[in-house]
mmCIF file of C-alpha atoms in Angstrom:
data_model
loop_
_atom_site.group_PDB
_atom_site.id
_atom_site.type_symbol
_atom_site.label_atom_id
_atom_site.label_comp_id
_atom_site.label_asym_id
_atom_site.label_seq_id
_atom_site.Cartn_x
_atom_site.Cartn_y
_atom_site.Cartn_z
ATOM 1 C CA UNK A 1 82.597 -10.487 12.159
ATOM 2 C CA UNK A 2 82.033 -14.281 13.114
ATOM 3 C CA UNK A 3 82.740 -13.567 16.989
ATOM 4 C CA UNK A 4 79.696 -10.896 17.284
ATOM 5 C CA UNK A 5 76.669 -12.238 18.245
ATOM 6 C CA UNK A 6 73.358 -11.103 16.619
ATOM 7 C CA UNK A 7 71.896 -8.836 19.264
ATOM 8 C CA UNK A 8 68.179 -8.897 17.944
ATOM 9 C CA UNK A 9 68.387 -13.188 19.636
ATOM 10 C CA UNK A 10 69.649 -12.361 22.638
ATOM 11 C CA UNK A 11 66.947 -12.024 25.459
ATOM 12 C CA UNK A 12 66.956 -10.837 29.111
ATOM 13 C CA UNK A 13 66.771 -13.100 31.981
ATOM 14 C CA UNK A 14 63.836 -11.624 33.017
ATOM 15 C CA UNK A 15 62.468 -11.907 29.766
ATOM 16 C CA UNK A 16 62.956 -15.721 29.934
ATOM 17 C CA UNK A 17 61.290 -15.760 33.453
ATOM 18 C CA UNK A 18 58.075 -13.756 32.034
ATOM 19 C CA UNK A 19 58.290 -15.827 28.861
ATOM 20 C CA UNK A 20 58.151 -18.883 31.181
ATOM 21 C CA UNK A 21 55.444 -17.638 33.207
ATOM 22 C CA UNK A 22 52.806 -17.265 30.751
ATOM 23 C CA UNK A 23 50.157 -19.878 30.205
ATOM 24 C CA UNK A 24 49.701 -22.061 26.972
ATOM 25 C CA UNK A 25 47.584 -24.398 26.603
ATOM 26 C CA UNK A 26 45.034 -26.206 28.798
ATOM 27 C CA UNK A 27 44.493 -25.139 32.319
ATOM 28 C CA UNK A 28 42.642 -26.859 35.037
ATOM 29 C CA UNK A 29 41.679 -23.874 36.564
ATOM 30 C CA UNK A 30 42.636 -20.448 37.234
ATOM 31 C CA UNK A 31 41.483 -17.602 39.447
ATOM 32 C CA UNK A 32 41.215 -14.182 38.474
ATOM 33 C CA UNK A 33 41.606 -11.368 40.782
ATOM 34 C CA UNK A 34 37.876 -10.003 40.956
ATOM 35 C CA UNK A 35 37.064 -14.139 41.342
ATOM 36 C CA UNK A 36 36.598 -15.112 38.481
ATOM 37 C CA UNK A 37 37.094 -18.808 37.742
ATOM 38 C CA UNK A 38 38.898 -20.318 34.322
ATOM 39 C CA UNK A 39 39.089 -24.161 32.679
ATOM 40 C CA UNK A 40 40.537 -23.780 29.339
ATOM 41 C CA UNK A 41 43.149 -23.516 26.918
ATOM 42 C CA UNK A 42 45.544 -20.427 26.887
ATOM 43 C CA UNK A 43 47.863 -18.834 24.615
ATOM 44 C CA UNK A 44 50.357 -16.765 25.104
ATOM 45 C CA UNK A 45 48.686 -16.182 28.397
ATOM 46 C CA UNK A 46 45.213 -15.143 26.934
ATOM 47 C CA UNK A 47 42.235 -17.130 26.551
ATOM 48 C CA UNK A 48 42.391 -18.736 23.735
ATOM 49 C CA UNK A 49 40.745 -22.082 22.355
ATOM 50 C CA UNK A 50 37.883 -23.609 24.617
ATOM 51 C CA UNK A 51 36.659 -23.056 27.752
ATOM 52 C CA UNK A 52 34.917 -22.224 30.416
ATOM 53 C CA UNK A 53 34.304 -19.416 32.563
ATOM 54 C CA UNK A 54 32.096 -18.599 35.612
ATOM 55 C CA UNK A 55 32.349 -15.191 36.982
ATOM 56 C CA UNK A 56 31.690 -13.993 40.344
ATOM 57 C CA UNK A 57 28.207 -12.837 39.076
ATOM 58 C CA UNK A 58 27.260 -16.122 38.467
ATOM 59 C CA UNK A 59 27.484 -15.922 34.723
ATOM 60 C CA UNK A 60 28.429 -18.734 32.823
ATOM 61 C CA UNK A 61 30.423 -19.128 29.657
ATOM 62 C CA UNK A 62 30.952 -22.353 28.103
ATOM 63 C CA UNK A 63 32.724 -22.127 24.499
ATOM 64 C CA UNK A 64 34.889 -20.935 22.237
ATOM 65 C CA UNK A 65 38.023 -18.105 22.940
ATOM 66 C CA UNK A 66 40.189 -15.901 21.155
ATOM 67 C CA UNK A 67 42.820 -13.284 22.615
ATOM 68 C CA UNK A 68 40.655 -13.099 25.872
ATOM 69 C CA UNK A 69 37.382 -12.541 24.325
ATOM 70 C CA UNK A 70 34.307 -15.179 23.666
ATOM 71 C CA UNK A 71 35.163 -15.310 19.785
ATOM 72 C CA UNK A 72 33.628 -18.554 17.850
ATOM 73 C CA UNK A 73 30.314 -20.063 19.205
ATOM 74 C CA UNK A 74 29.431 -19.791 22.737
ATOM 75 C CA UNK A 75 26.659 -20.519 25.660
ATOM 76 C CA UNK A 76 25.979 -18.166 28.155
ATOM 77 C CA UNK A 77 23.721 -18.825 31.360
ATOM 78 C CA UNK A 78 23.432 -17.224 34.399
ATOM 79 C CA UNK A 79 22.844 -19.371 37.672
ATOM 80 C CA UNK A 80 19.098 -18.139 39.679
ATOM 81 C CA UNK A 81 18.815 -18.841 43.625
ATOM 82 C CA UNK A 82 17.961 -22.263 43.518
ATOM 83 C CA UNK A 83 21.318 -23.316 42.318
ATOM 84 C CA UNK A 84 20.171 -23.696 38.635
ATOM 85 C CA UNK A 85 20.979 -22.208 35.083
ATOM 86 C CA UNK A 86 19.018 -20.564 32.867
ATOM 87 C CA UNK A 87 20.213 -19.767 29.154
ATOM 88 C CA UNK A 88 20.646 -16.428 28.204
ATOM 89 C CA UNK A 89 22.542 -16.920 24.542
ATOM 90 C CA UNK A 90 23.046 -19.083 22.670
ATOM 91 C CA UNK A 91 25.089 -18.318 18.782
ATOM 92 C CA UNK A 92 28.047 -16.864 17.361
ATOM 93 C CA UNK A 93 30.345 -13.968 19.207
ATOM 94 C CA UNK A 94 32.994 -11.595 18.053
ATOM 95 C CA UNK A 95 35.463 -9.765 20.216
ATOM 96 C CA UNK A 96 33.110 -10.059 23.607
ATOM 97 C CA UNK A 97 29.946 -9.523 21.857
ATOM 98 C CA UNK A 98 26.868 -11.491 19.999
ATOM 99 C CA UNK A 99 27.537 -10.934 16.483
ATOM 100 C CA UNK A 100 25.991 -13.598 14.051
ATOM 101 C CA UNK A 101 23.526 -16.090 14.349
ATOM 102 C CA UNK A 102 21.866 -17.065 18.061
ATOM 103 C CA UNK A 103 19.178 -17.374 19.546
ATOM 104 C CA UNK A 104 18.253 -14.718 22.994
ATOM 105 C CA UNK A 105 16.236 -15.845 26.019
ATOM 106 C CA UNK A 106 15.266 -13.085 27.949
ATOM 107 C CA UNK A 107 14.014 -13.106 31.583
ATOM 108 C CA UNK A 108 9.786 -12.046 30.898
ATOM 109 C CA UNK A 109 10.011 -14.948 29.251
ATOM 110 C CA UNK A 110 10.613 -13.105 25.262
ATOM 111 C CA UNK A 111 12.561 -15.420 22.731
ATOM 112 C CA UNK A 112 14.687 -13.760 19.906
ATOM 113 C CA UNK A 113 16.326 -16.264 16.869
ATOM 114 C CA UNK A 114 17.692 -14.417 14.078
ATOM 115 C CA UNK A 115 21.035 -12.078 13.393
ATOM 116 C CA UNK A 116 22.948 -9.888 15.960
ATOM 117 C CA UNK A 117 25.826 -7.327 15.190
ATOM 118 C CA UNK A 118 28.067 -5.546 18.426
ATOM 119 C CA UNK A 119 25.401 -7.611 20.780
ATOM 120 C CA UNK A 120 22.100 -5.933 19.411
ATOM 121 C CA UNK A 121 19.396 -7.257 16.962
ATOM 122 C CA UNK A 122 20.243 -6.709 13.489
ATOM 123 C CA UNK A 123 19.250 -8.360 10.025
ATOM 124 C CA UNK A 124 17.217 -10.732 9.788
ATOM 125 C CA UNK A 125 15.422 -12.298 13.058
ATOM 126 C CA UNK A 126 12.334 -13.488 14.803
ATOM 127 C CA UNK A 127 10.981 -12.398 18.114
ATOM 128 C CA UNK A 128 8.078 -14.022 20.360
ATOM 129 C CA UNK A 129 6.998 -11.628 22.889
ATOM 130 C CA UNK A 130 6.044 -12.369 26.348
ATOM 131 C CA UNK A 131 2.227 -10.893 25.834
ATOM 132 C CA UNK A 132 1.942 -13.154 23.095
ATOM 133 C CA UNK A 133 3.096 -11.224 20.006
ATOM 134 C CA UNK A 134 5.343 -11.950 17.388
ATOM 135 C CA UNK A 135 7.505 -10.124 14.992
ATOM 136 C CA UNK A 136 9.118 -11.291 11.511
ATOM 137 C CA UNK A 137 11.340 -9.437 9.925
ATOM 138 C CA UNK A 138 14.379 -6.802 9.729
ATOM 139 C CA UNK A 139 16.367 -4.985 12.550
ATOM 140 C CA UNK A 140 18.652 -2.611 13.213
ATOM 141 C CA UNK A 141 20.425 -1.998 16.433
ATOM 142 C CA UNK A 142 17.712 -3.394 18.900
ATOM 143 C CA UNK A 143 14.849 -1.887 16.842
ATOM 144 C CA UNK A 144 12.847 -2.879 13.906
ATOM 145 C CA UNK A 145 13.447 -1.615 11.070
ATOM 146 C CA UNK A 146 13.126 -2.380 6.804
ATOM 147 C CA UNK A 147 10.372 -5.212 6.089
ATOM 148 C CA UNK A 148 8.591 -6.833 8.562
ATOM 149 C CA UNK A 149 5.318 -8.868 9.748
ATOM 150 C CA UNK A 150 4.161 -7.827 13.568
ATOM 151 C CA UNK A 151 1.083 -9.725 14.908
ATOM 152 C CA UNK A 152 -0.268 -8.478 18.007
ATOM 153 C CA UNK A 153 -1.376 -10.474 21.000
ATOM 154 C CA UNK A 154 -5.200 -9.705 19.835
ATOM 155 C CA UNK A 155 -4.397 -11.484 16.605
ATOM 156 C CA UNK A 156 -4.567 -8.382 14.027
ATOM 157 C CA UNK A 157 -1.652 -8.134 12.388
ATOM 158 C CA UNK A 158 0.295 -5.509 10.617
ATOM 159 C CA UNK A 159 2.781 -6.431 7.264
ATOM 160 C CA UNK A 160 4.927 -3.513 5.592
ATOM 161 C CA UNK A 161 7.894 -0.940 6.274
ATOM 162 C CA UNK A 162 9.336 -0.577 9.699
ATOM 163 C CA UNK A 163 11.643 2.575 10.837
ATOM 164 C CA UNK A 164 13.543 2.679 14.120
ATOM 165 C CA UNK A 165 10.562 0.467 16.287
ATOM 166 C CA UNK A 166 7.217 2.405 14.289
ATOM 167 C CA UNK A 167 5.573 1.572 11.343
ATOM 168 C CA UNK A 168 6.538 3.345 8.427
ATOM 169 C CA UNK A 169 6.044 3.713 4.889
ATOM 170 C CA UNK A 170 3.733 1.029 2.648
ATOM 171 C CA UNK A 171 2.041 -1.634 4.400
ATOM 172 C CA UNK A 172 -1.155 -3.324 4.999
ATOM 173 C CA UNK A 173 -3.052 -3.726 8.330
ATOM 174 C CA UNK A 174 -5.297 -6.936 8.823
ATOM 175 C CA UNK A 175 -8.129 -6.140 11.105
ATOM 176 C CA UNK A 176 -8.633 -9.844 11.340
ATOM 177 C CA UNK A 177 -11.274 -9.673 14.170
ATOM 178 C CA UNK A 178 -13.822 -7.153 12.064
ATOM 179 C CA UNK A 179 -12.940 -8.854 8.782
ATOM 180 C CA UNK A 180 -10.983 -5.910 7.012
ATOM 181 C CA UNK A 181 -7.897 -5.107 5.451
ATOM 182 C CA UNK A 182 -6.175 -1.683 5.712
ATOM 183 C CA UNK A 183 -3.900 -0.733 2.925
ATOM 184 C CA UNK A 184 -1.952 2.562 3.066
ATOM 185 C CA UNK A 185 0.900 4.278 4.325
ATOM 186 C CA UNK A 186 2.072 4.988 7.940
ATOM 187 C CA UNK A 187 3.989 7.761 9.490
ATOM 188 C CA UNK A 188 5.292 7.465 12.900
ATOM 189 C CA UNK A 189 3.123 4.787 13.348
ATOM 190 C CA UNK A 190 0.059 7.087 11.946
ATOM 191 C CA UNK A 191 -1.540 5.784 9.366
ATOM 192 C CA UNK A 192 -1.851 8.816 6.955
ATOM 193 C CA UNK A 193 -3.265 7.405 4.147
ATOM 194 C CA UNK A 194 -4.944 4.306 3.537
ATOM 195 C CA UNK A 195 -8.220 2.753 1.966
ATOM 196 C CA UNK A 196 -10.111 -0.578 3.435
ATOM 197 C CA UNK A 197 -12.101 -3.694 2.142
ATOM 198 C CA UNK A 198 -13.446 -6.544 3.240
ATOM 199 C CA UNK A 199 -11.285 -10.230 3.358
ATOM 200 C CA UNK A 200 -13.318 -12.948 1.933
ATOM 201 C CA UNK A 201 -13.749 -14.127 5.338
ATOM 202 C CA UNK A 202 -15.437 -11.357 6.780
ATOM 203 C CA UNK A 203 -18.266 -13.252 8.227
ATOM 204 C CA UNK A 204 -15.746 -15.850 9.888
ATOM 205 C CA UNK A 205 -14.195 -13.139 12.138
ATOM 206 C CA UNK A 206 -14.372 -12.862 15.749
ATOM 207 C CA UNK A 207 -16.567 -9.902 15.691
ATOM 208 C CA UNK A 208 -17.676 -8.972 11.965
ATOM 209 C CA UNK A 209 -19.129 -5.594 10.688
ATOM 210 C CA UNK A 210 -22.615 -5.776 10.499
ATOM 211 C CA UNK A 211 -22.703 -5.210 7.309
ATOM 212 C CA UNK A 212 -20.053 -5.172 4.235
ATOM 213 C CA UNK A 213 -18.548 -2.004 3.042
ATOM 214 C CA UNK A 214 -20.653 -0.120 1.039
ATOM 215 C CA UNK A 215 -20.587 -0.337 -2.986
ATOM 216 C CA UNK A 216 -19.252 3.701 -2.920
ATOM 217 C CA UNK A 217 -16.178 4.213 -5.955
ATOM 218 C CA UNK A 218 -14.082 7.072 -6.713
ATOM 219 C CA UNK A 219 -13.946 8.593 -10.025
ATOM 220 C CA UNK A 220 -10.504 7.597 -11.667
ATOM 221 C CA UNK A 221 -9.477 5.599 -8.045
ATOM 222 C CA UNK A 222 -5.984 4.748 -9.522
ATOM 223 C CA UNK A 223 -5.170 8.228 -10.415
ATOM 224 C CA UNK A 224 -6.153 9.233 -7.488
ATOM 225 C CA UNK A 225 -5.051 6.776 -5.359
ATOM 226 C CA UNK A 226 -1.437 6.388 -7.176
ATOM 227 C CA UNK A 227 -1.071 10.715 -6.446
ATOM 228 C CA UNK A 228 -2.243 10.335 -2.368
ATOM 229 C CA UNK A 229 0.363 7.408 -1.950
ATOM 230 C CA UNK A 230 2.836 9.887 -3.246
ATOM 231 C CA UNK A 231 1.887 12.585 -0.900
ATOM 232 C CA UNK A 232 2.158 10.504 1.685
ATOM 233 C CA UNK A 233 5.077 9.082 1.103
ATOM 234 C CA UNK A 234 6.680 12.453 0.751
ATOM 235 C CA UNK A 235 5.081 13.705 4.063
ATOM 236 C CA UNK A 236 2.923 15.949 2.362
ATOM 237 C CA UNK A 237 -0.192 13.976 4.401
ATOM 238 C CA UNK A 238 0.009 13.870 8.227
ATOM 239 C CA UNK A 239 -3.480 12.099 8.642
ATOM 240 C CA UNK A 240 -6.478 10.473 6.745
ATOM 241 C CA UNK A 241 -9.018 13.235 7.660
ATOM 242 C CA UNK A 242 -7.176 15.582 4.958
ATOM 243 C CA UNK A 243 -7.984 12.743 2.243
ATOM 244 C CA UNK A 244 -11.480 11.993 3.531
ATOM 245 C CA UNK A 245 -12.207 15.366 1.270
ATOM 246 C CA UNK A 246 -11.718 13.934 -1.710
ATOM 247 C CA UNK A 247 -15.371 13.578 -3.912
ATOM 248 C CA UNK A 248 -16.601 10.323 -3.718
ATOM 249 C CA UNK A 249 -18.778 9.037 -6.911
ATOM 250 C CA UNK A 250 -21.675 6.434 -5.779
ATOM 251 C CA UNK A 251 -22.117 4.036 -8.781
ATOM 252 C CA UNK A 252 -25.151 1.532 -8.474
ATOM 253 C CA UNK A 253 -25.905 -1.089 -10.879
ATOM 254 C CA UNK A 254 -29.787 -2.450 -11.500
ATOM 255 C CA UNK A 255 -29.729 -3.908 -8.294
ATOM 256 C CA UNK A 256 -28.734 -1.384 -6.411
ATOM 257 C CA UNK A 257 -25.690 -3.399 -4.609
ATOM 258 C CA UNK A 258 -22.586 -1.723 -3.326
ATOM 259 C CA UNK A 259 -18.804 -2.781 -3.965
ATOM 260 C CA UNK A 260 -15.729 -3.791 -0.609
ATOM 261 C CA UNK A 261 -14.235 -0.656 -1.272
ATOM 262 C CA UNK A 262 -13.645 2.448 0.849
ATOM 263 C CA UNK A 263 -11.463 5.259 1.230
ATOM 264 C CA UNK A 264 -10.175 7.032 4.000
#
């Protein structure tokens, strides 16, 4: 009937009050019960848009909002004693937490640039560690994990598999300061299996061998090596000393030189 009114419009006074209440748009500033301080834009009375927020903590957030959570690309610092900000993030957020691309500044002095997910490390990222170190390569959840390069503070560096923060699988030690490379697998961060030669620059290192590896080879090495790479990979090795075993073949030519490579 024309004279009825559709009741799904009609709307409460005290709707209409609350309705009227709520904040759009920007806002100079507002307070928060715990004390909390707001400059932003609002929608439907949640953060929403840009702005600003310093906590009671002394935290600062200065970026982008959505439905009350840092959602976009944000900057968070906290303020120290003397009245001054440090950064603390820098990168992409999602619902509250650091999930994309940023860049981490932590307070030893370690730097992190590379992927987060649900605010951990994860994909693809870089870290330089505050005793000098530095790690390239995969993450997962705040450890590393798949493919990745890890130099040490001493210089020697390590490049191969990675699972939850050990090394893990294939992968290839440089013993830069001797002059030697360590090929093998690792378990645990064991190495379980693995054979060594010299790097051309052996006699460049800090503190070289005395002498090169001895010329010593192993009768059918690929076989042999191919079938302990297995073993180890299947966990069927749990250190070198069962490998060191194996019958080793000395082969000498007229002058009685030896070859880089050894096996252990």
């Amino acid at each position: 009937m024309p004279f009825l009114k559709d009741k799904s419009k009609l709307q409460s006074r005290s709707k209409k009050l609350e309705d009227m209440t709520k904040k759009n748009g920007p806002r100079h500033a507002v307070f928060t019960v715990p004390g909390d301080k707001y400059i932003g834009e609002w929608f439907n009375n949640t953060k929403n848009g840009k702005g600003f927020l310093l906590t009671r903590t002394y935290r600062l957030y200065e970026g982008d909002w959505g439905r009350n959570f840092r959602h976009g690309f944000g900057v968070l610092a906290l303020r120290r004693e003397n009245k001054v900000f440090i950064l603390q993030y820098r990168g992409d957020w999602k619902r509250g937490k650091e999930s994309g691309f940023g860049a981490r500044h932590y307070p030893d002095g370690g730097y992190y640039l590379g992927n987060f997910k649900n605010g951990k490390l994860h994909g693809y990222g870089q870290m330089w560690y505050a005793d000098g170190g530095f790690y390239d390569g995969d993450w997962r959840k705040d450890q590393r994990h798949g493919l990745g390069m890890w130099v040490r503070p001493d210089g020697n560096r390590y490049e191969g598999a990675w699972k939850c923060d050990l090394k893990h699988g294939k992968g290839r030690f440089f013993h830069l300061d001797s002059g030697q490379m360590q090929d093998g697998i690792w378990q645990e961060d064991i190495c379980v299996y693995s054979f060594i030669i010299d790097i051309p620059f052996r006699q460049t290192a800090i503190e070289p061998t005395p002498s090169p590896i001895q010329d010593i080879e192993v009768i059918n090495v690929d076989t042999i090596c191919n079938e302990q790479e297995l073993k180890a990979l299947a966990g069927h090795i749990k250190s070198c000393l069962q490998f060191s075993q194996i019958s080793l073949s000395p082969i000498q030519d007229e002058h009685d030189h030896h070859s880089d490579t050894h096996i252990v």
